[in-house]
Tab-separated table of C-alpha atoms in Angstrom:
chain	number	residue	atom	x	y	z
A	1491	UNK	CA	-26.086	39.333	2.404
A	1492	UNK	CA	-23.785	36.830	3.190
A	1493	UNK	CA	-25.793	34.042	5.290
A	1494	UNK	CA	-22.970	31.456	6.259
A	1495	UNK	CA	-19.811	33.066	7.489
A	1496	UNK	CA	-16.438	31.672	8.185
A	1497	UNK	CA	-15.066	34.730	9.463
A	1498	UNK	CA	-11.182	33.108	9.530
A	1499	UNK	CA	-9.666	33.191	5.996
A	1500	UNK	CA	-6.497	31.412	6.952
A	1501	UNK	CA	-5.649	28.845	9.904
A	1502	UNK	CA	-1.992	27.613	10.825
A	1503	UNK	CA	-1.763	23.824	12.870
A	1504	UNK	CA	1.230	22.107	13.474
A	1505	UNK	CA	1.035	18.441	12.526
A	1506	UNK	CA	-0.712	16.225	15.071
A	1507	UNK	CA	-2.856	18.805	17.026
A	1508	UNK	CA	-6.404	19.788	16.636
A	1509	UNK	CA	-7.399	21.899	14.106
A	1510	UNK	CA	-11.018	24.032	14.723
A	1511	UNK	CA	-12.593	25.745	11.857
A	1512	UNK	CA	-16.000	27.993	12.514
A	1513	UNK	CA	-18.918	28.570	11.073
A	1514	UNK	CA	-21.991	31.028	11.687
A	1515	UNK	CA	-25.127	31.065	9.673
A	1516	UNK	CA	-27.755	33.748	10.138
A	1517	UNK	CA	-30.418	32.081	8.572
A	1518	UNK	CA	-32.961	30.465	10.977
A	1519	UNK	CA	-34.580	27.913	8.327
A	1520	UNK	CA	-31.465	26.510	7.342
A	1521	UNK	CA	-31.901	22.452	8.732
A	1522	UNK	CA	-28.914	20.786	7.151
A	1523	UNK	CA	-25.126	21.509	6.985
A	1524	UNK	CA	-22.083	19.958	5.186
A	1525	UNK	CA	-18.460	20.529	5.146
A	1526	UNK	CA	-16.141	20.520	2.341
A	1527	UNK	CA	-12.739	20.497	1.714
A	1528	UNK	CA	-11.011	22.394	-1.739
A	1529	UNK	CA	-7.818	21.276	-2.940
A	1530	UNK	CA	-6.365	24.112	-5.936
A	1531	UNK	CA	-7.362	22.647	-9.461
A	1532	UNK	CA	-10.053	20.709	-7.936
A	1533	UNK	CA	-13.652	20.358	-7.144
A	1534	UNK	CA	-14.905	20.273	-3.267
A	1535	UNK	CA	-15.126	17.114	-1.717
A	1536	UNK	CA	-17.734	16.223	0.663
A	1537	UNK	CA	-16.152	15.433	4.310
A	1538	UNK	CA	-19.236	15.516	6.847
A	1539	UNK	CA	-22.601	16.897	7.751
A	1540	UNK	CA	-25.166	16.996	10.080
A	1541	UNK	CA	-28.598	17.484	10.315
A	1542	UNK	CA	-30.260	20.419	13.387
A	1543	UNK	CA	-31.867	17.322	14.941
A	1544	UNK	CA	-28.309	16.258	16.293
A	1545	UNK	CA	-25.326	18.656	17.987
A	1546	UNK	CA	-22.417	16.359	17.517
A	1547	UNK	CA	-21.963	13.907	13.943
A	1548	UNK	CA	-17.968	12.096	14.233
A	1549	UNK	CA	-16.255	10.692	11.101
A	1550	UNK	CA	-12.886	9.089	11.903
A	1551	UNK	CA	-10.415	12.185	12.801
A	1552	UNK	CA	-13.254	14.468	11.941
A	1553	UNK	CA	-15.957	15.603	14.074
A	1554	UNK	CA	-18.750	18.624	13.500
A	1555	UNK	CA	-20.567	20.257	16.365
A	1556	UNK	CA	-23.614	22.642	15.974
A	1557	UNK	CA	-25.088	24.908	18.425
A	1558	UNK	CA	-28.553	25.802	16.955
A	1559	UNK	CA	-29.028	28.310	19.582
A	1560	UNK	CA	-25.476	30.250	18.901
A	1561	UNK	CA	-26.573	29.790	15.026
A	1562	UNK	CA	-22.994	28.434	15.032
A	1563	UNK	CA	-20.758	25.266	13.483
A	1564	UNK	CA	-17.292	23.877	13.831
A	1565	UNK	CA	-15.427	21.274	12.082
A	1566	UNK	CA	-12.998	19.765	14.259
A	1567	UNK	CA	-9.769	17.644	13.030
A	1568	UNK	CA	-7.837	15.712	15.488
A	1569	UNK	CA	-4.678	14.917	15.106
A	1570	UNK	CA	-4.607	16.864	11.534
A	1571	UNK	CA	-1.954	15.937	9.367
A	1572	UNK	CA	-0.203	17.746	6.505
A	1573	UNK	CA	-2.187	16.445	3.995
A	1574	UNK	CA	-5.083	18.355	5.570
A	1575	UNK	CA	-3.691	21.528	4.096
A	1576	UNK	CA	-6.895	22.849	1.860
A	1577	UNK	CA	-9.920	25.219	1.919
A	1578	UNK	CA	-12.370	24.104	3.970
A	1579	UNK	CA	-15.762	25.495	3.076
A	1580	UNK	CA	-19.029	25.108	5.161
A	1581	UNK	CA	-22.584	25.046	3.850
A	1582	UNK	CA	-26.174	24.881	4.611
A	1583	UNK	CA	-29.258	24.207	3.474
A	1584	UNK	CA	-33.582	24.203	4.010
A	1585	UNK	CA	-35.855	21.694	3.715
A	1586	UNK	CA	-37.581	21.854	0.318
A	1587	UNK	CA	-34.676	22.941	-1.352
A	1588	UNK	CA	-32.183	20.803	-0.046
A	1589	UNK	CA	-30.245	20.753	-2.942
A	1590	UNK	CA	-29.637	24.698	-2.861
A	1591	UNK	CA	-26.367	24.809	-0.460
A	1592	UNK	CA	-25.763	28.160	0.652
A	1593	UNK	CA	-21.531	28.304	1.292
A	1594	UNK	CA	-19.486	30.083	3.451
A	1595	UNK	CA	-16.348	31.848	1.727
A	1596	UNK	CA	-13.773	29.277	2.967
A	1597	UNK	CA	-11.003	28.827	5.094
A	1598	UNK	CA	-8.024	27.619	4.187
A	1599	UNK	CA	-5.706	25.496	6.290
A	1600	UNK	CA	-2.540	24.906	6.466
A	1601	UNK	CA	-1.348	22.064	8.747
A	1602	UNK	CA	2.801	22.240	9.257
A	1603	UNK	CA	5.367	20.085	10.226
B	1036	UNK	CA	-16.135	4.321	-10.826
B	1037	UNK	CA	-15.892	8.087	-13.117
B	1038	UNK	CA	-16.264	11.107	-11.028
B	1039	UNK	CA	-18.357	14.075	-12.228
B	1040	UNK	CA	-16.776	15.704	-16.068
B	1041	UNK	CA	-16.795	19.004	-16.658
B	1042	UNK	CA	-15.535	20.264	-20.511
B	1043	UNK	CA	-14.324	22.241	-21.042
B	1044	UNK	CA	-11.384	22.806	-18.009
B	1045	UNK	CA	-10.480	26.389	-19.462
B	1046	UNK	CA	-12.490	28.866	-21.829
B	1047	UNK	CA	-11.652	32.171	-22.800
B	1048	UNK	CA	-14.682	34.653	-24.393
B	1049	UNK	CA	-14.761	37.620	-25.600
B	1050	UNK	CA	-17.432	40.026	-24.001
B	1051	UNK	CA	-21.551	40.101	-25.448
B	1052	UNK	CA	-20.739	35.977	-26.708
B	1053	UNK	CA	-22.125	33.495	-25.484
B	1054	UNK	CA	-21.015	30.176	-24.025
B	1055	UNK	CA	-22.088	26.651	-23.336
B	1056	UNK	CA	-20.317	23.970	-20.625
B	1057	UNK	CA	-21.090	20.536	-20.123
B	1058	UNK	CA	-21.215	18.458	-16.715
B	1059	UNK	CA	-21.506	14.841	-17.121
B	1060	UNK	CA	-22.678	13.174	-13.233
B	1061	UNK	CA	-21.709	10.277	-11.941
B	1062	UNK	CA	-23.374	7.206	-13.598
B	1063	UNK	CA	-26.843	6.801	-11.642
B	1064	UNK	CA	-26.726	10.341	-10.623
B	1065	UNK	CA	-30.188	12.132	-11.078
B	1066	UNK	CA	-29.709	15.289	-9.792
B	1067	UNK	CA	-26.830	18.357	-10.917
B	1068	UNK	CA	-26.515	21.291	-9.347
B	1069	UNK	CA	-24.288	24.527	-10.731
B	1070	UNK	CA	-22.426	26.539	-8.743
B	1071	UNK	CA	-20.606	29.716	-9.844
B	1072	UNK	CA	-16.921	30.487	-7.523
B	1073	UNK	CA	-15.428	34.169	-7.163
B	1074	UNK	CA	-12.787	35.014	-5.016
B	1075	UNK	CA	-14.908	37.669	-3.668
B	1076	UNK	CA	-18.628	35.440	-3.257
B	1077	UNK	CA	-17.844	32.339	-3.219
B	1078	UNK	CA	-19.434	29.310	-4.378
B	1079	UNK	CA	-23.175	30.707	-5.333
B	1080	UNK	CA	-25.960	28.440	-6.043
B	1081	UNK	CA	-27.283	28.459	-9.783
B	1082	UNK	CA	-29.287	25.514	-10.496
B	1083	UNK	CA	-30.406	22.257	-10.278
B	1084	UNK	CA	-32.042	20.011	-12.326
B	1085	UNK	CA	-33.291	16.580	-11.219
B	1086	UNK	CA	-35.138	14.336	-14.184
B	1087	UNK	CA	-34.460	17.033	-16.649
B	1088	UNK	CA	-36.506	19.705	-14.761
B	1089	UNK	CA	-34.943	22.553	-13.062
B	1090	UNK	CA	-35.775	21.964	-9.367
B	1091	UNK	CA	-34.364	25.256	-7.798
B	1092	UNK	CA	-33.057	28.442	-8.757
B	1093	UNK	CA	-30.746	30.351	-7.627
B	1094	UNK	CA	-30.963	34.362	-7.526
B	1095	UNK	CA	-28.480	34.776	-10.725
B	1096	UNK	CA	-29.835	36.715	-13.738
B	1097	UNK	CA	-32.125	35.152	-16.855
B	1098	UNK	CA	-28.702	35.145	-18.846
B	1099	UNK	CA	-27.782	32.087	-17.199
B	1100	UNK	CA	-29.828	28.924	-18.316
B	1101	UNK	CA	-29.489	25.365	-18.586
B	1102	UNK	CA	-30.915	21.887	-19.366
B	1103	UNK	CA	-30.724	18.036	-18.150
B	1104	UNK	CA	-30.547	15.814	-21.013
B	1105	UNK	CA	-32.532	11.846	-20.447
B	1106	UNK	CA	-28.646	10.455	-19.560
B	1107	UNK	CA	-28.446	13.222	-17.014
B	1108	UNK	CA	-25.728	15.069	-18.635
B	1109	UNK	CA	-26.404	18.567	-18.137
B	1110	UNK	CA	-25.307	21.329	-19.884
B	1111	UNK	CA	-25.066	25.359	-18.923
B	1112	UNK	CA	-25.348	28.374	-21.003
B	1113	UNK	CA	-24.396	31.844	-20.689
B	1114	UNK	CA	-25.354	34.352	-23.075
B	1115	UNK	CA	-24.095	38.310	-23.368
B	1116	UNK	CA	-21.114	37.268	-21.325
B	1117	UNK	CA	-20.033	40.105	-19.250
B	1118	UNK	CA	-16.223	40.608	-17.558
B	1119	UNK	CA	-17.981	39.713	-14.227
B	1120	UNK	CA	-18.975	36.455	-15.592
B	1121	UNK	CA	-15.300	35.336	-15.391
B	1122	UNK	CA	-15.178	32.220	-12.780
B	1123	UNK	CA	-14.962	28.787	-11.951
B	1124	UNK	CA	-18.124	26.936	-12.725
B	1125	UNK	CA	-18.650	23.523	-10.842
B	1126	UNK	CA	-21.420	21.005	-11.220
B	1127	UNK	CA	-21.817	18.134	-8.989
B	1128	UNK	CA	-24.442	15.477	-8.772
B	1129	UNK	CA	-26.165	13.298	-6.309
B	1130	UNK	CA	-28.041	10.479	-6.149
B	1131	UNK	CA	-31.403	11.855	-5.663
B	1132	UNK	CA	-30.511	15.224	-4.803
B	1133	UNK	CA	-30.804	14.642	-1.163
B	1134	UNK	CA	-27.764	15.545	1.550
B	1135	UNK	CA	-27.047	11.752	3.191
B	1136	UNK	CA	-24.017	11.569	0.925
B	1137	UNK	CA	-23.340	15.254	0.148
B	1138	UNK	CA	-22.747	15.946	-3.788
B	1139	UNK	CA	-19.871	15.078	-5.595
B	1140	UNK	CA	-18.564	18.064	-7.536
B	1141	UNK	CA	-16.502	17.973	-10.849
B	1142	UNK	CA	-13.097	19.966	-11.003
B	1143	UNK	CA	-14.939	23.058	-12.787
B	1144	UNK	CA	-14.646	25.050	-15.653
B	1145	UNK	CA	-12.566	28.510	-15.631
B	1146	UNK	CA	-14.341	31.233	-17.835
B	1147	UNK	CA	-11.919	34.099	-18.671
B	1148	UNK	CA	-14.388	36.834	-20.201
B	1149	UNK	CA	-11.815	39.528	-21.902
Protein backbone atom coordinates (compact mmCIF):
# COMPACT_ATOMS: atom_id res chain seq x y z
CA UNK A 1 0.00 0.00 0.00
CA UNK A 2 1.72 2.73 -1.32
CA UNK A 3 0.92 5.86 1.08
CA UNK A 4 2.76 8.86 -0.72
CA UNK A 5 2.23 8.93 -4.44
CA UNK A 6 3.83 10.94 -7.12
CA UNK A 7 1.75 9.70 -9.77
CA UNK A 8 4.14 11.55 -12.69
CA UNK A 9 7.29 9.44 -13.35
CA UNK A 10 8.83 11.87 -15.76
CA UNK A 11 8.42 15.83 -16.20
CA UNK A 12 9.88 17.90 -19.25
CA UNK A 13 10.57 22.09 -18.49
CA UNK A 14 12.26 24.23 -20.69
CA UNK A 15 14.90 26.32 -18.96
CA UNK A 16 13.57 29.36 -17.10
CA UNK A 17 9.86 28.36 -16.53
CA UNK A 18 8.19 26.83 -13.60
CA UNK A 19 8.48 23.46 -12.94
CA UNK A 20 5.41 21.71 -10.59
CA UNK A 21 5.94 18.34 -9.19
CA UNK A 22 2.86 16.56 -7.08
CA UNK A 23 2.44 14.75 -4.35
CA UNK A 24 -0.59 12.84 -2.60
CA UNK A 25 -0.38 11.03 0.65
CA UNK A 26 -3.25 8.92 1.93
CA UNK A 27 -2.24 8.74 5.29
CA UNK A 28 -4.12 11.11 7.68
CA UNK A 29 -1.41 11.06 10.65
CA UNK A 30 1.32 11.95 8.56
CA UNK A 31 2.37 15.81 10.16
CA UNK A 32 5.64 16.49 8.41
CA UNK A 33 6.87 16.43 4.75
CA UNK A 34 10.25 16.89 2.95
CA UNK A 35 11.41 17.00 -0.53
CA UNK A 36 14.39 15.54 -2.03
CA UNK A 37 16.21 15.68 -4.96
CA UNK A 38 18.38 12.29 -6.50
CA UNK A 39 21.15 12.84 -8.72
CA UNK A 40 22.36 9.01 -10.44
CA UNK A 41 25.35 7.67 -8.25
CA UNK A 42 24.24 9.70 -5.43
CA UNK A 43 22.42 9.92 -2.21
CA UNK A 44 19.13 12.29 -1.87
CA UNK A 45 19.65 15.62 -0.83
CA UNK A 46 17.36 17.43 1.36
CA UNK A 47 15.75 20.62 -0.56
CA UNK A 48 12.62 21.72 1.66
CA UNK A 49 9.86 20.76 4.01
CA UNK A 50 7.08 21.79 5.80
CA UNK A 51 5.27 21.06 8.67
CA UNK A 52 0.74 20.59 8.44
CA UNK A 53 0.67 23.66 10.71
CA UNK A 54 1.68 25.88 7.59
CA UNK A 55 0.30 25.64 3.65
CA UNK A 56 3.07 27.50 1.97
CA UNK A 57 7.23 27.09 3.22
CA UNK A 58 9.60 29.25 0.21
CA UNK A 59 13.35 28.54 -0.15
CA UNK A 60 14.99 30.77 -2.78
CA UNK A 61 13.60 29.42 -6.35
CA UNK A 62 11.85 26.72 -4.44
CA UNK A 63 8.58 26.83 -2.87
CA UNK A 64 6.22 23.78 -1.34
CA UNK A 65 2.50 24.13 -0.90
CA UNK A 66 0.26 21.63 1.05
CA UNK A 67 -3.38 21.29 1.03
CA UNK A 68 -4.17 19.14 4.14
CA UNK A 69 -7.67 18.89 3.09
CA UNK A 70 -6.83 17.55 -0.70
CA UNK A 71 -4.17 15.22 1.29
CA UNK A 72 -2.01 16.78 -1.45
CA UNK A 73 1.77 18.49 -1.97
CA UNK A 74 3.66 20.29 -4.67
CA UNK A 75 7.12 21.39 -5.02
CA UNK A 76 7.32 24.30 -7.12
CA UNK A 77 10.68 25.58 -9.00
CA UNK A 78 10.71 28.91 -10.55
CA UNK A 79 12.69 29.75 -13.04
CA UNK A 80 14.26 25.99 -13.06
CA UNK A 81 17.41 25.69 -14.66
CA UNK A 82 19.21 22.76 -16.30
CA UNK A 83 20.98 21.80 -13.50
CA UNK A 84 17.62 20.95 -11.92
CA UNK A 85 17.50 17.84 -14.04
CA UNK A 86 17.13 14.91 -11.15
CA UNK A 87 14.58 12.72 -9.30
CA UNK A 88 12.72 14.50 -7.11
CA UNK A 89 11.25 12.36 -4.37
CA UNK A 90 8.64 13.50 -1.71
CA UNK A 91 8.22 12.15 1.81
CA UNK A 92 6.33 12.21 4.95
CA UNK A 93 6.31 11.51 8.23
CA UNK A 94 4.20 11.19 12.03
CA UNK A 95 4.90 12.53 15.08
CA UNK A 96 6.61 9.95 17.30
CA UNK A 97 8.39 8.50 14.63
CA UNK A 98 9.60 11.33 12.88
CA UNK A 99 12.53 9.79 11.76
CA UNK A 100 10.53 6.99 9.74
CA UNK A 101 10.01 8.96 6.23
CA UNK A 102 7.58 7.27 4.21
CA UNK A 103 8.72 8.22 0.19
CA UNK A 104 6.96 8.60 -2.77
CA UNK A 105 8.50 6.65 -5.90
CA UNK A 106 10.04 9.77 -7.54
CA UNK A 107 9.83 11.91 -10.33
CA UNK A 108 12.34 12.68 -12.39
CA UNK A 109 12.90 15.98 -14.15
CA UNK A 110 14.35 17.03 -16.83
CA UNK A 111 14.72 20.81 -17.34
CA UNK A 112 15.90 21.64 -21.27
CA UNK A 113 17.40 24.27 -23.00
CA UNK B 1 32.99 19.14 6.75
CA UNK B 2 32.68 14.88 5.62
CA UNK B 3 29.34 13.92 4.40
CA UNK B 4 27.74 10.60 5.45
CA UNK B 5 30.29 7.14 4.23
CA UNK B 6 28.89 4.29 3.15
CA UNK B 7 31.52 1.05 2.37
CA UNK B 8 31.30 -0.58 0.65
CA UNK B 9 29.93 1.41 -2.86
CA UNK B 10 29.38 -2.07 -4.69
CA UNK B 11 28.94 -5.76 -3.29
CA UNK B 12 28.16 -8.73 -5.06
CA UNK B 13 26.75 -12.08 -2.90
CA UNK B 14 25.97 -15.09 -3.67
CA UNK B 15 22.41 -16.26 -2.48
CA UNK B 16 21.79 -17.89 1.52
CA UNK B 17 25.31 -15.49 2.58
CA UNK B 18 25.23 -13.06 4.49
CA UNK B 19 26.44 -9.47 4.41
CA UNK B 20 27.45 -6.55 6.53
CA UNK B 21 27.65 -2.52 5.35
CA UNK B 22 28.87 0.25 7.21
CA UNK B 23 27.48 3.99 7.37
CA UNK B 24 29.65 6.38 9.05
CA UNK B 25 27.26 9.96 9.91
CA UNK B 26 28.30 13.11 9.83
CA UNK B 27 30.55 14.08 12.82
CA UNK B 28 27.96 15.11 15.69
CA UNK B 29 25.30 13.14 14.06
CA UNK B 30 23.27 10.98 16.63
CA UNK B 31 20.77 9.52 14.75
CA UNK B 32 21.05 6.95 11.25
CA UNK B 33 18.40 5.82 9.55
CA UNK B 34 18.52 2.85 6.63
CA UNK B 35 16.69 2.92 3.78
CA UNK B 36 16.46 0.11 1.20
CA UNK B 37 15.80 1.60 -2.91
CA UNK B 38 14.10 -0.69 -5.70
CA UNK B 39 13.11 0.47 -8.86
CA UNK B 40 9.81 -0.96 -8.21
CA UNK B 41 9.26 0.40 -4.11
CA UNK B 42 11.26 2.86 -3.68
CA UNK B 43 13.15 4.13 -0.87
CA UNK B 44 11.59 1.89 2.20
CA UNK B 45 12.26 2.70 5.71
CA UNK B 46 14.46 0.06 7.69
CA UNK B 47 15.81 1.49 10.74
CA UNK B 48 17.01 3.90 12.91
CA UNK B 49 19.10 4.00 15.66
CA UNK B 50 19.68 7.09 17.82
CA UNK B 51 22.36 6.56 20.95
CA UNK B 52 22.95 3.06 19.86
CA UNK B 53 19.28 1.97 20.32
CA UNK B 54 17.08 1.18 17.50
CA UNK B 55 14.37 3.88 17.68
CA UNK B 56 11.96 2.65 14.86
CA UNK B 57 11.42 -0.15 12.70
CA UNK B 58 10.46 -0.49 9.67
CA UNK B 59 8.08 -3.46 8.36
CA UNK B 60 11.18 -5.45 6.64
CA UNK B 61 11.78 -9.06 7.78
CA UNK B 62 14.02 -10.26 11.10
CA UNK B 63 16.84 -11.01 8.42
CA UNK B 64 17.69 -7.52 8.37
CA UNK B 65 19.44 -6.19 11.63
CA UNK B 66 21.74 -3.66 12.70
CA UNK B 67 23.67 -1.78 15.44
CA UNK B 68 24.98 1.91 16.43
CA UNK B 69 28.37 1.75 17.70
CA UNK B 70 29.36 4.77 20.84
CA UNK B 71 31.02 6.98 17.65
CA UNK B 72 27.71 6.59 15.91
CA UNK B 73 28.96 4.58 13.11
CA UNK B 74 26.39 2.19 12.32
CA UNK B 75 26.58 -0.84 10.68
CA UNK B 76 23.75 -3.19 8.77
CA UNK B 77 23.50 -6.83 8.35
CA UNK B 78 21.73 -9.08 6.14
CA UNK B 79 21.71 -12.64 6.59
CA UNK B 80 20.24 -15.59 4.05
CA UNK B 81 20.50 -13.04 1.30
CA UNK B 82 17.85 -13.65 -1.17
CA UNK B 83 17.84 -12.34 -5.16
CA UNK B 84 15.20 -9.79 -3.94
CA UNK B 85 17.60 -8.39 -1.55
CA UNK B 86 19.53 -6.86 -4.50
CA UNK B 87 19.39 -2.83 -4.02
CA UNK B 88 20.77 0.31 -3.12
CA UNK B 89 21.10 0.70 0.59
CA UNK B 90 21.39 4.39 1.93
CA UNK B 91 21.96 5.60 5.45
CA UNK B 92 21.75 9.13 6.39
CA UNK B 93 22.02 10.85 9.70
CA UNK B 94 20.73 13.81 11.54
CA UNK B 95 21.43 15.73 14.25
CA UNK B 96 18.97 14.50 16.68
CA UNK B 97 16.84 12.67 14.44
CA UNK B 98 14.37 15.42 14.15
CA UNK B 99 13.10 16.96 10.49
CA UNK B 100 14.27 20.97 10.90
CA UNK B 101 17.24 20.11 8.71
CA UNK B 102 16.04 16.96 6.90
CA UNK B 103 18.78 13.98 6.94
CA UNK B 104 21.73 13.91 5.04
CA UNK B 105 22.02 10.62 3.17
CA UNK B 106 25.32 8.86 2.04
CA UNK B 107 25.68 7.80 -1.75
CA UNK B 108 24.55 4.05 -0.84
CA UNK B 109 25.67 0.76 -1.24
CA UNK B 110 24.57 -1.50 -4.40
CA UNK B 111 23.97 -5.23 -3.34
CA UNK B 112 23.97 -7.54 -6.41
CA UNK B 113 22.59 -10.95 -4.86
CA UNK B 114 23.38 -13.67 -7.82
Amino acid sequence: DQQVKQNSPSLSVQEGRISILNCDYTNSMFDYFLWYKKYPAEGPTFLISISSIKDKNEDGRFTVFLNKSAKHLSLHIVPSQPGDSAVYFCAASETGTASKLTFGTGTRLQVTL
Amino acid sequence: KAGVTQTPRYLIKTRGQQVTLSCSPISGHRSVSWYQQTPGQGLQFLFEYFSETQRNKGNFPGRFSGRQFSNSRSEMNVSTLELGDSALYLCASSLQGGLDYGYTFGSGTRLTVV
